[in-house]
PDB file of C-alpha atoms in Angstrom:
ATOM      1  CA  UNK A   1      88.443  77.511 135.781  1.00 55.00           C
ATOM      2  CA  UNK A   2      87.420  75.240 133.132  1.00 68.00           C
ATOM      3  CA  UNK A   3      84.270  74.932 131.214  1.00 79.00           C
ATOM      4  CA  UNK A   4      81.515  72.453 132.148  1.00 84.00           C
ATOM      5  CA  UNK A   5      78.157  71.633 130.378  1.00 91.00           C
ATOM      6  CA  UNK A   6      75.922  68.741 130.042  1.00 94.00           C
ATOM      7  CA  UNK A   7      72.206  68.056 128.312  1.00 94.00           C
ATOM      8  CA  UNK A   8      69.631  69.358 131.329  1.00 94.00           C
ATOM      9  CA  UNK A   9      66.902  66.302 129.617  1.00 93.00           C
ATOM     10  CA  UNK A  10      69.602  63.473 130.451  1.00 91.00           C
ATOM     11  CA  UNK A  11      69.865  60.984 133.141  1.00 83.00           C
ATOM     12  CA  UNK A  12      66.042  61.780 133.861  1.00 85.00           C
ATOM     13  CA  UNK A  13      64.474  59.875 136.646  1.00 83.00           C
ATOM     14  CA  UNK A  14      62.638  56.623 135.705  1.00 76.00           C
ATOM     15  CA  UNK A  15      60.685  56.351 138.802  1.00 76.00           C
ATOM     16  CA  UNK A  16      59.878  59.060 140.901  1.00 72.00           C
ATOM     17  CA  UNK A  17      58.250  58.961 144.370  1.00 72.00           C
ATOM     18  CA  UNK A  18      59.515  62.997 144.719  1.00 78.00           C
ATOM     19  CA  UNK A  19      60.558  65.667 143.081  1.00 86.00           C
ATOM     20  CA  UNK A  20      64.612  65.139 142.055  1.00 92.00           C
ATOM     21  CA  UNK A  21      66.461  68.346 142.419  1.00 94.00           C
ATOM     22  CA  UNK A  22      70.601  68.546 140.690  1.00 94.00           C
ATOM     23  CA  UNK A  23      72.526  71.640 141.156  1.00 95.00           C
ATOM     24  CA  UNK A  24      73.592  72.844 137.393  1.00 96.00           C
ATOM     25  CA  UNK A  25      75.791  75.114 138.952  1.00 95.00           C
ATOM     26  CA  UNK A  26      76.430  76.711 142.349  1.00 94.00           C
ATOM     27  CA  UNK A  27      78.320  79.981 143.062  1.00 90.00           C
ATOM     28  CA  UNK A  28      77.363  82.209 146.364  1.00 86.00           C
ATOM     29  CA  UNK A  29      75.121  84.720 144.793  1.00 91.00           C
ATOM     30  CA  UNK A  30      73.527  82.410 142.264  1.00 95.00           C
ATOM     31  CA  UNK A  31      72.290  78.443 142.418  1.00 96.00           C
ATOM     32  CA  UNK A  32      71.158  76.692 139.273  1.00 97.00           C
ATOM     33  CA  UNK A  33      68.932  73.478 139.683  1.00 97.00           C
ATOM     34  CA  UNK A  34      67.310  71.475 137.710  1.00 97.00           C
ATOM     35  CA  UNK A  35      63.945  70.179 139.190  1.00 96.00           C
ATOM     36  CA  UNK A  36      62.369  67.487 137.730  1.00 96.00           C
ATOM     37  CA  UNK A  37      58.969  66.254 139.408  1.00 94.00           C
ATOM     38  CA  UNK A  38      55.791  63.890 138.162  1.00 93.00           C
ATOM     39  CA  UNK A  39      52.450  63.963 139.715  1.00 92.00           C
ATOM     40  CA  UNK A  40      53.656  65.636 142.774  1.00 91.00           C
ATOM     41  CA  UNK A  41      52.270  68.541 145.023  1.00 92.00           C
ATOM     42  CA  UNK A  42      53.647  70.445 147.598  1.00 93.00           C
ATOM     43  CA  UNK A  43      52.269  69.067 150.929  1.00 92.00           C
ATOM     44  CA  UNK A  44      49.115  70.672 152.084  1.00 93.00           C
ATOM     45  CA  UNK A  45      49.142  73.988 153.962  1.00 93.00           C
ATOM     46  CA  UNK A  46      52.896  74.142 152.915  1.00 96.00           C
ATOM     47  CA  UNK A  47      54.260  77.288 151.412  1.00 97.00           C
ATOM     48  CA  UNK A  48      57.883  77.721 150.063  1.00 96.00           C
ATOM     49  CA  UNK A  49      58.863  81.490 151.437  1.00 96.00           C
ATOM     50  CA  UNK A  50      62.682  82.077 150.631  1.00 95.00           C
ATOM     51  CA  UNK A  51      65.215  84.299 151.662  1.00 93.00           C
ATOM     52  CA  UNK A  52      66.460  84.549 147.994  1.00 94.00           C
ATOM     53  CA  UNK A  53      64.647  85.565 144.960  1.00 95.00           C
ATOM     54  CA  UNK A  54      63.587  82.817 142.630  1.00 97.00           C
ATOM     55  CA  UNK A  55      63.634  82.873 138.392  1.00 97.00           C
ATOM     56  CA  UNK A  56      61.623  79.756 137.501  1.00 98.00           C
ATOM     57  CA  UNK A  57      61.006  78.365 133.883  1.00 98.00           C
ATOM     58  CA  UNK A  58      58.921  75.365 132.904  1.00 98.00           C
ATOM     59  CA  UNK A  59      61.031  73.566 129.811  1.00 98.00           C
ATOM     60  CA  UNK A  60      58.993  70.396 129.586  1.00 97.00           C
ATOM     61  CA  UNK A  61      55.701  68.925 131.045  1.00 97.00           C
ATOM     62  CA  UNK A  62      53.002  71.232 133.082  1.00 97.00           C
ATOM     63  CA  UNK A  63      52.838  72.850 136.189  1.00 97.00           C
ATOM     64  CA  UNK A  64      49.906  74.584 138.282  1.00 97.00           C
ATOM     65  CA  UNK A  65      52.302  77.220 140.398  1.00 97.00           C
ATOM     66  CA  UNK A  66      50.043  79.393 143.248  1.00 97.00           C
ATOM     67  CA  UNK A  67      51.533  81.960 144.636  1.00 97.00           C
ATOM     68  CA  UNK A  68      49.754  83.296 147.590  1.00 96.00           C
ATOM     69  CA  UNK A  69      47.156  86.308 147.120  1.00 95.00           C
ATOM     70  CA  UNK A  70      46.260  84.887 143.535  1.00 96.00           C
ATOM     71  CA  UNK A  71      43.053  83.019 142.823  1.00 96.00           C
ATOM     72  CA  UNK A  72      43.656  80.307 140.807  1.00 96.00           C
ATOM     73  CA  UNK A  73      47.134  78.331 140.304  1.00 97.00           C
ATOM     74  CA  UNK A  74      49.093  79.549 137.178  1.00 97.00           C
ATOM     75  CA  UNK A  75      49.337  77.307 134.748  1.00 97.00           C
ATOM     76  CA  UNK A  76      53.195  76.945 133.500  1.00 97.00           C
ATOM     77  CA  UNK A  77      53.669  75.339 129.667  1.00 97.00           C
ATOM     78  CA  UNK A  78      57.300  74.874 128.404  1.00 97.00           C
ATOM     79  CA  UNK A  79      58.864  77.989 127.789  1.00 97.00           C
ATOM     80  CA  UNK A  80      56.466  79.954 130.359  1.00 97.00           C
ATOM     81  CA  UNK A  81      59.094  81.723 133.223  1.00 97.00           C
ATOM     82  CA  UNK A  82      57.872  83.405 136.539  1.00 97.00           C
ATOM     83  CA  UNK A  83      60.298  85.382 138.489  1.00 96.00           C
ATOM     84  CA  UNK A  84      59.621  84.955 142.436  1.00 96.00           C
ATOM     85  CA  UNK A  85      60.686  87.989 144.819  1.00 95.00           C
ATOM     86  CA  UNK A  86      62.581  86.980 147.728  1.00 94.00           C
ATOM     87  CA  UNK A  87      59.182  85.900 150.462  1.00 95.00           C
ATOM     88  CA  UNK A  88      56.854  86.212 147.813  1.00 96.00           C
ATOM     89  CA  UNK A  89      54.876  83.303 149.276  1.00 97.00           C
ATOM     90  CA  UNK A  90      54.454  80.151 147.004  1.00 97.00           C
ATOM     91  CA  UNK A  91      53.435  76.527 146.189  1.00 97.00           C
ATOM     92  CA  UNK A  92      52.973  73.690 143.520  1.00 97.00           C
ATOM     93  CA  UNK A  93      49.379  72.592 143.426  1.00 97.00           C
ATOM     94  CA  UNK A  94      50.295  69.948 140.461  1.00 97.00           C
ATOM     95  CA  UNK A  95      52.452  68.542 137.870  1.00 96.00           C
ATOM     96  CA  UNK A  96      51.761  66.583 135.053  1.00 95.00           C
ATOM     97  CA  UNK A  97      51.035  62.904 135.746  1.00 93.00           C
ATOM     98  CA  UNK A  98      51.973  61.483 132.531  1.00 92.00           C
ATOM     99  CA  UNK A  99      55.375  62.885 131.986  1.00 93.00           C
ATOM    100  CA  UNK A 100      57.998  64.310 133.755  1.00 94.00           C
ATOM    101  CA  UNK A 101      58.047  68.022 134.554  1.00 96.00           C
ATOM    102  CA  UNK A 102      61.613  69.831 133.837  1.00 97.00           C
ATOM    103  CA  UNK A 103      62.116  72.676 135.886  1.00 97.00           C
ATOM    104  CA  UNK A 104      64.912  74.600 135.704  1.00 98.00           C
ATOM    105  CA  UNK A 105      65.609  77.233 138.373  1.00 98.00           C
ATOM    106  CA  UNK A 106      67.781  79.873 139.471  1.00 97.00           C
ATOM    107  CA  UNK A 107      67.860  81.311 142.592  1.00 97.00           C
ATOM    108  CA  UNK A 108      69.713  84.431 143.256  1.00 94.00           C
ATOM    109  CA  UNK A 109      70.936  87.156 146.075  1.00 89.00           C
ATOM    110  CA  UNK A 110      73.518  89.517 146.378  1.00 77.00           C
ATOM    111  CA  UNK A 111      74.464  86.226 148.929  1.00 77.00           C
ATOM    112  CA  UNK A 112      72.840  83.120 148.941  1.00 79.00           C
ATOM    113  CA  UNK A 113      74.421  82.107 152.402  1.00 72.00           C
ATOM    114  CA  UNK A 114      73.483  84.607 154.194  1.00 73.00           C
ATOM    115  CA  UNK A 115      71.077  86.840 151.681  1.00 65.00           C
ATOM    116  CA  UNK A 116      69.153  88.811 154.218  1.00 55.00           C
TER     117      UNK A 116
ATOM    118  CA  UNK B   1      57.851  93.590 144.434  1.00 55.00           C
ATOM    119  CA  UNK B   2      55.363  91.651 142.583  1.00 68.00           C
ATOM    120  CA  UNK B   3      56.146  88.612 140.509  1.00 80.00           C
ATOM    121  CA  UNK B   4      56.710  88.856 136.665  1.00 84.00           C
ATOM    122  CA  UNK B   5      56.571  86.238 133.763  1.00 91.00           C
ATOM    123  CA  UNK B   6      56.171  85.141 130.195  1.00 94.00           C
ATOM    124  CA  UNK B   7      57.101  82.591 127.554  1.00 94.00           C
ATOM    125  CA  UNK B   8      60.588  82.451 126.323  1.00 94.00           C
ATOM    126  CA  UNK B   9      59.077  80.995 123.140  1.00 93.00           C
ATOM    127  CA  UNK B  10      56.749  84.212 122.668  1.00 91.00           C
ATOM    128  CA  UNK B  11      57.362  87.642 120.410  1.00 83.00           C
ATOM    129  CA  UNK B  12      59.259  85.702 117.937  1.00 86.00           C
ATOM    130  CA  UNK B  13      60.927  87.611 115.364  1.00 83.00           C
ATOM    131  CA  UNK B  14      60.011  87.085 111.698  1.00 76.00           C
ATOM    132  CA  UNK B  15      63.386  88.015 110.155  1.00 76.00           C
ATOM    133  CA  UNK B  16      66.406  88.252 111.824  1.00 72.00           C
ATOM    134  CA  UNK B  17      69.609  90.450 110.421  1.00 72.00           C
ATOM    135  CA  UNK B  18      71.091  89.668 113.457  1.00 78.00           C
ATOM    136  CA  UNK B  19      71.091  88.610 116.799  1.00 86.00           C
ATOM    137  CA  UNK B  20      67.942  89.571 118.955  1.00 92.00           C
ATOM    138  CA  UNK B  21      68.906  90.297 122.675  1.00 94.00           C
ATOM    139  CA  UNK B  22      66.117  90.543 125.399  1.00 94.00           C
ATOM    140  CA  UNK B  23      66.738  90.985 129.343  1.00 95.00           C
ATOM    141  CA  UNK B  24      64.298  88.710 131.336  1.00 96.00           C
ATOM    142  CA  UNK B  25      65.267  89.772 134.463  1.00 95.00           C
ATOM    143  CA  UNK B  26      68.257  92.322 135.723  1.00 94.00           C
ATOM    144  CA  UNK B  27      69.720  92.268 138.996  1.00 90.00           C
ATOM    145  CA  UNK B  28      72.505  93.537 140.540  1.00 86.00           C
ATOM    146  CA  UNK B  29      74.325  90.002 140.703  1.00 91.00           C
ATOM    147  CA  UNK B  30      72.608  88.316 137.824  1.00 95.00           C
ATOM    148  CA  UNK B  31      70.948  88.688 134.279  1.00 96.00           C
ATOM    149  CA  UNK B  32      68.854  86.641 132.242  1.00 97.00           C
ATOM    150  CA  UNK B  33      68.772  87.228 128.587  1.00 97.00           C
ATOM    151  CA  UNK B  34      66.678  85.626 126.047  1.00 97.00           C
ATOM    152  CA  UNK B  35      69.240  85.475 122.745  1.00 96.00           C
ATOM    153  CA  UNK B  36      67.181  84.664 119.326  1.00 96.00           C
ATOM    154  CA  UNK B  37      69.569  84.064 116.421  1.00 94.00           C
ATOM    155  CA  UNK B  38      69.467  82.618 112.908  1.00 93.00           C
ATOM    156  CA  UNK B  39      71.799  81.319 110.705  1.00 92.00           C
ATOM    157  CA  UNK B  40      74.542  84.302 112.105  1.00 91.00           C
ATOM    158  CA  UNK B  41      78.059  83.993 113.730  1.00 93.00           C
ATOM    159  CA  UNK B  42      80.447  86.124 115.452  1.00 93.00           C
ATOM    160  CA  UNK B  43      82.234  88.509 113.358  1.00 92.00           C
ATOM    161  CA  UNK B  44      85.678  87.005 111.887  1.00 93.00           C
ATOM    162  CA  UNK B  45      88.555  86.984 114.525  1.00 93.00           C
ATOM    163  CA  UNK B  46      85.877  88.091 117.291  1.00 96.00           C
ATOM    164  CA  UNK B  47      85.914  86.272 120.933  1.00 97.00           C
ATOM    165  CA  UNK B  48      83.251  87.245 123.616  1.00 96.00           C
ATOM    166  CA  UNK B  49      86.050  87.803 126.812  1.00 96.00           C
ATOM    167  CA  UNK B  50      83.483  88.986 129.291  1.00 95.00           C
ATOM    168  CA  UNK B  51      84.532  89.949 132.881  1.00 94.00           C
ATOM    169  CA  UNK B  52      81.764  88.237 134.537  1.00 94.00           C
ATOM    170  CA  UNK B  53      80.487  84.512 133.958  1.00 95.00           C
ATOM    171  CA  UNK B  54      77.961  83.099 131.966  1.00 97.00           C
ATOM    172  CA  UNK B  55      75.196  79.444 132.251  1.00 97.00           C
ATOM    173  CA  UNK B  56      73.710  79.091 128.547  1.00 98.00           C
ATOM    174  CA  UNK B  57      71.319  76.765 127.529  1.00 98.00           C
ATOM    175  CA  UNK B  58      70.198  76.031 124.139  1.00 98.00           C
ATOM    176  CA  UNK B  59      66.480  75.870 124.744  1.00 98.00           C
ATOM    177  CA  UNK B  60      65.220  75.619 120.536  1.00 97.00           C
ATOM    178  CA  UNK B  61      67.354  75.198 116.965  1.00 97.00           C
ATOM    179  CA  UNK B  62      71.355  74.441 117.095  1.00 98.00           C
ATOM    180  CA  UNK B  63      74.630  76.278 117.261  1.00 97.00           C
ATOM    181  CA  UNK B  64      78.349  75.730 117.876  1.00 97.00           C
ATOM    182  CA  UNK B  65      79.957  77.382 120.260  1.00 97.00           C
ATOM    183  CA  UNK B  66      83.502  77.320 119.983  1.00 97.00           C
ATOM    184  CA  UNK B  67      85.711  77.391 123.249  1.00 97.00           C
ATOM    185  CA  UNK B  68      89.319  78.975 122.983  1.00 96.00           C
ATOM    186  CA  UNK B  69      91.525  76.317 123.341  1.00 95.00           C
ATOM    187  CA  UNK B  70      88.941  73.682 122.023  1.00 96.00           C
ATOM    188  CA  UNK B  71      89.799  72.076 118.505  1.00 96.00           C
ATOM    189  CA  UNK B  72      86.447  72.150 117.379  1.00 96.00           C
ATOM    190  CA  UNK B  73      82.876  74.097 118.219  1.00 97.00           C
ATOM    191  CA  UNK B  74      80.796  72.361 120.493  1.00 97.00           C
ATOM    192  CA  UNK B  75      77.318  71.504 119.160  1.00 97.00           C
ATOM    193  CA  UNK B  76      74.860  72.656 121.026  1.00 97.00           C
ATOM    194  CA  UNK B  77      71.172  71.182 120.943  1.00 97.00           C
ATOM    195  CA  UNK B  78      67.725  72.004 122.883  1.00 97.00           C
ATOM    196  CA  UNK B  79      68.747  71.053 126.442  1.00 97.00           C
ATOM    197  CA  UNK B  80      72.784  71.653 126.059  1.00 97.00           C
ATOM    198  CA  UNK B  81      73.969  73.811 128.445  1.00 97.00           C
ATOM    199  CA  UNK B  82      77.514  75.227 129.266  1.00 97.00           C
ATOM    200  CA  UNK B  83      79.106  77.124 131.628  1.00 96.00           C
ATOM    201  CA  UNK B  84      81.537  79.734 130.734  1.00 96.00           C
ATOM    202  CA  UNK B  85      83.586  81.217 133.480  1.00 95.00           C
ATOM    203  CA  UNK B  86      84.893  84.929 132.938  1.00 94.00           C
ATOM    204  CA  UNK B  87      87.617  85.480 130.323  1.00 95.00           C
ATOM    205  CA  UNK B  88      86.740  81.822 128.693  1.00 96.00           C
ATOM    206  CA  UNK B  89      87.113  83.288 124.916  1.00 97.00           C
ATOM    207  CA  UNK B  90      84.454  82.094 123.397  1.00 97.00           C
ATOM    208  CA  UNK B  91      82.388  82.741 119.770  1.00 97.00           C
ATOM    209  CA  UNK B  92      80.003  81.604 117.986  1.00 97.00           C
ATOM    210  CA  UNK B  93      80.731  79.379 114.543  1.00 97.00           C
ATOM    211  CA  UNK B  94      77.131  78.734 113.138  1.00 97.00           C
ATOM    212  CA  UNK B  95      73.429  78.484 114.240  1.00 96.00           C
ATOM    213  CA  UNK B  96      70.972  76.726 112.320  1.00 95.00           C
ATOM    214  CA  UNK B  97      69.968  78.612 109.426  1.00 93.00           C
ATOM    215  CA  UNK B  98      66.469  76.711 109.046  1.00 92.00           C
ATOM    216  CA  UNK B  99      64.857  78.163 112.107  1.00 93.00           C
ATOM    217  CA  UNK B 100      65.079  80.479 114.992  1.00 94.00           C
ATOM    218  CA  UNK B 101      67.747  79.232 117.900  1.00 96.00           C
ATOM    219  CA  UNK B 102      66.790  80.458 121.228  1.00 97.00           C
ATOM    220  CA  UNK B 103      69.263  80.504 124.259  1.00 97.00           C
ATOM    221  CA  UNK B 104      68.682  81.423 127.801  1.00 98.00           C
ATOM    222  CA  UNK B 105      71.797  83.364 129.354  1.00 98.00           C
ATOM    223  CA  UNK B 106      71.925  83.844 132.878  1.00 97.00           C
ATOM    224  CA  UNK B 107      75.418  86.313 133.322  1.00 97.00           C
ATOM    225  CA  UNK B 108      76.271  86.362 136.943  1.00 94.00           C
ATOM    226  CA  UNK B 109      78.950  87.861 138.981  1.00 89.00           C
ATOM    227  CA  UNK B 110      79.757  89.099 142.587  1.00 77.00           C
ATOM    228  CA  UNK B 111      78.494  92.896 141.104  1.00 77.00           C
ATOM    229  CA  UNK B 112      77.579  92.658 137.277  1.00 79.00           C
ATOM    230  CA  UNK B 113      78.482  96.592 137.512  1.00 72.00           C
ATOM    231  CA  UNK B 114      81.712  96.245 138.820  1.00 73.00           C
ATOM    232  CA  UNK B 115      83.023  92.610 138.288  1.00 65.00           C
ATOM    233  CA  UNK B 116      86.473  92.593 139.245  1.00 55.00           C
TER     234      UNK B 116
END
C-alpha cells in the first residue's frame, strides 16, 4: 500500500444547503470523515443512534452537540473531542452560521459492517 | 458506557525534552493519541516500522515527516494529514522549534494487540 494524505481545510464547500460528509479513510473496523456543516441542525425529533462507537472533534467553527439524558447541548470549540459509545443517543442542535464547521470523525468497531 | 471528552489544545506542556504522548481513547481496534512535540526529531538512523497503521493530522505548529522511499520530508501544516499503512518506515526530520506542534494519531488495526 502506498501513502495518501491531503489538507482536511481544502476544497471546502462554498455553498452549503447540508452538511458535506468525505471519507478520509475507510478500512472495516475504522471510517474517517470529514464533516463539514454551516447553520445546519439535525431535523427535529431526529436522533443519530449507531451501531458503532463514534470519536468526534470540532477543528474549526462551533457546534451545540446534545446527547440524550443531558440538559443543555454541549458546546464544541476547535480542539474540544467527545467520544460517543456505540447507541449512546445523539443530535446537533446548531452550527455556526457564519463559518463553516469542520468536523472530523472517526467511527470505529471491532467491524463496521456488521459491528453488532 | 458514558461519553468522554476534552480539548486537544488543553494541558499544554511548558517545556518539552521530548515528545509528550497522551491516549485519547483506547480500543481494541483503534487508538487515538494526542502527540505534543517541539523542535525534536527521531533519533539518527531511527524509522517508526509499526505493525499496525496509522491517520495523522497535524492539528497546530509544523513538522516533516519523512517517508522511506521519499526524497525529501513532507511538510506538514495545521490540517495536513497522512496515512501511513503498516511497515511504511517513516521518521520524523524537524518540528517547529518556535512553538508546540500537536498531532492527532488514530493507530488502527484488525486487533491493535495482535496485528498480524
Amino acid at each position: 500500500m502506498t501513502t495518501s494524505g491531503g489538507n482536511i481545510f481544502s476544497a471546502m464547500p462554498g455553498h452549503l444547503a447540508d452538511e458535506q460528509m468525505t471519507a478520509l479513510l475507510t478500512a472495516p473496523h475504522v471510517r474517517i470523515e470529514r464533516i463539514v456543516s454551516r447553520g445546519t441542525s439535525s431535523p427535529p425529533g431526529f436522533w443519530y443512534d449507531q451501531d458503532w462507537a463514534e470519536w468526534v472533534i470540532v477543528l474549526a467553527g462551533s457546534a451545540g452537540l446534545l446527547i440524550e439524558g443531558e440538559a443543555e447541548p454541549r458546546r464544541l470549540e476547535p480542539g474540544d473531542y467527545v467520544h460517543l459509545p456505540a447507541h449512546v443517543r445523539h443530535r446537533v442542535e446548531w452550527t455556526d452560521r457564519e463559518r463553516a464547521t469542520v468536523w472530523l470523525a472517526v467511527h470505529h468497531a471491532a467491524n463496521l459492517l456488521d459491528p453488532r
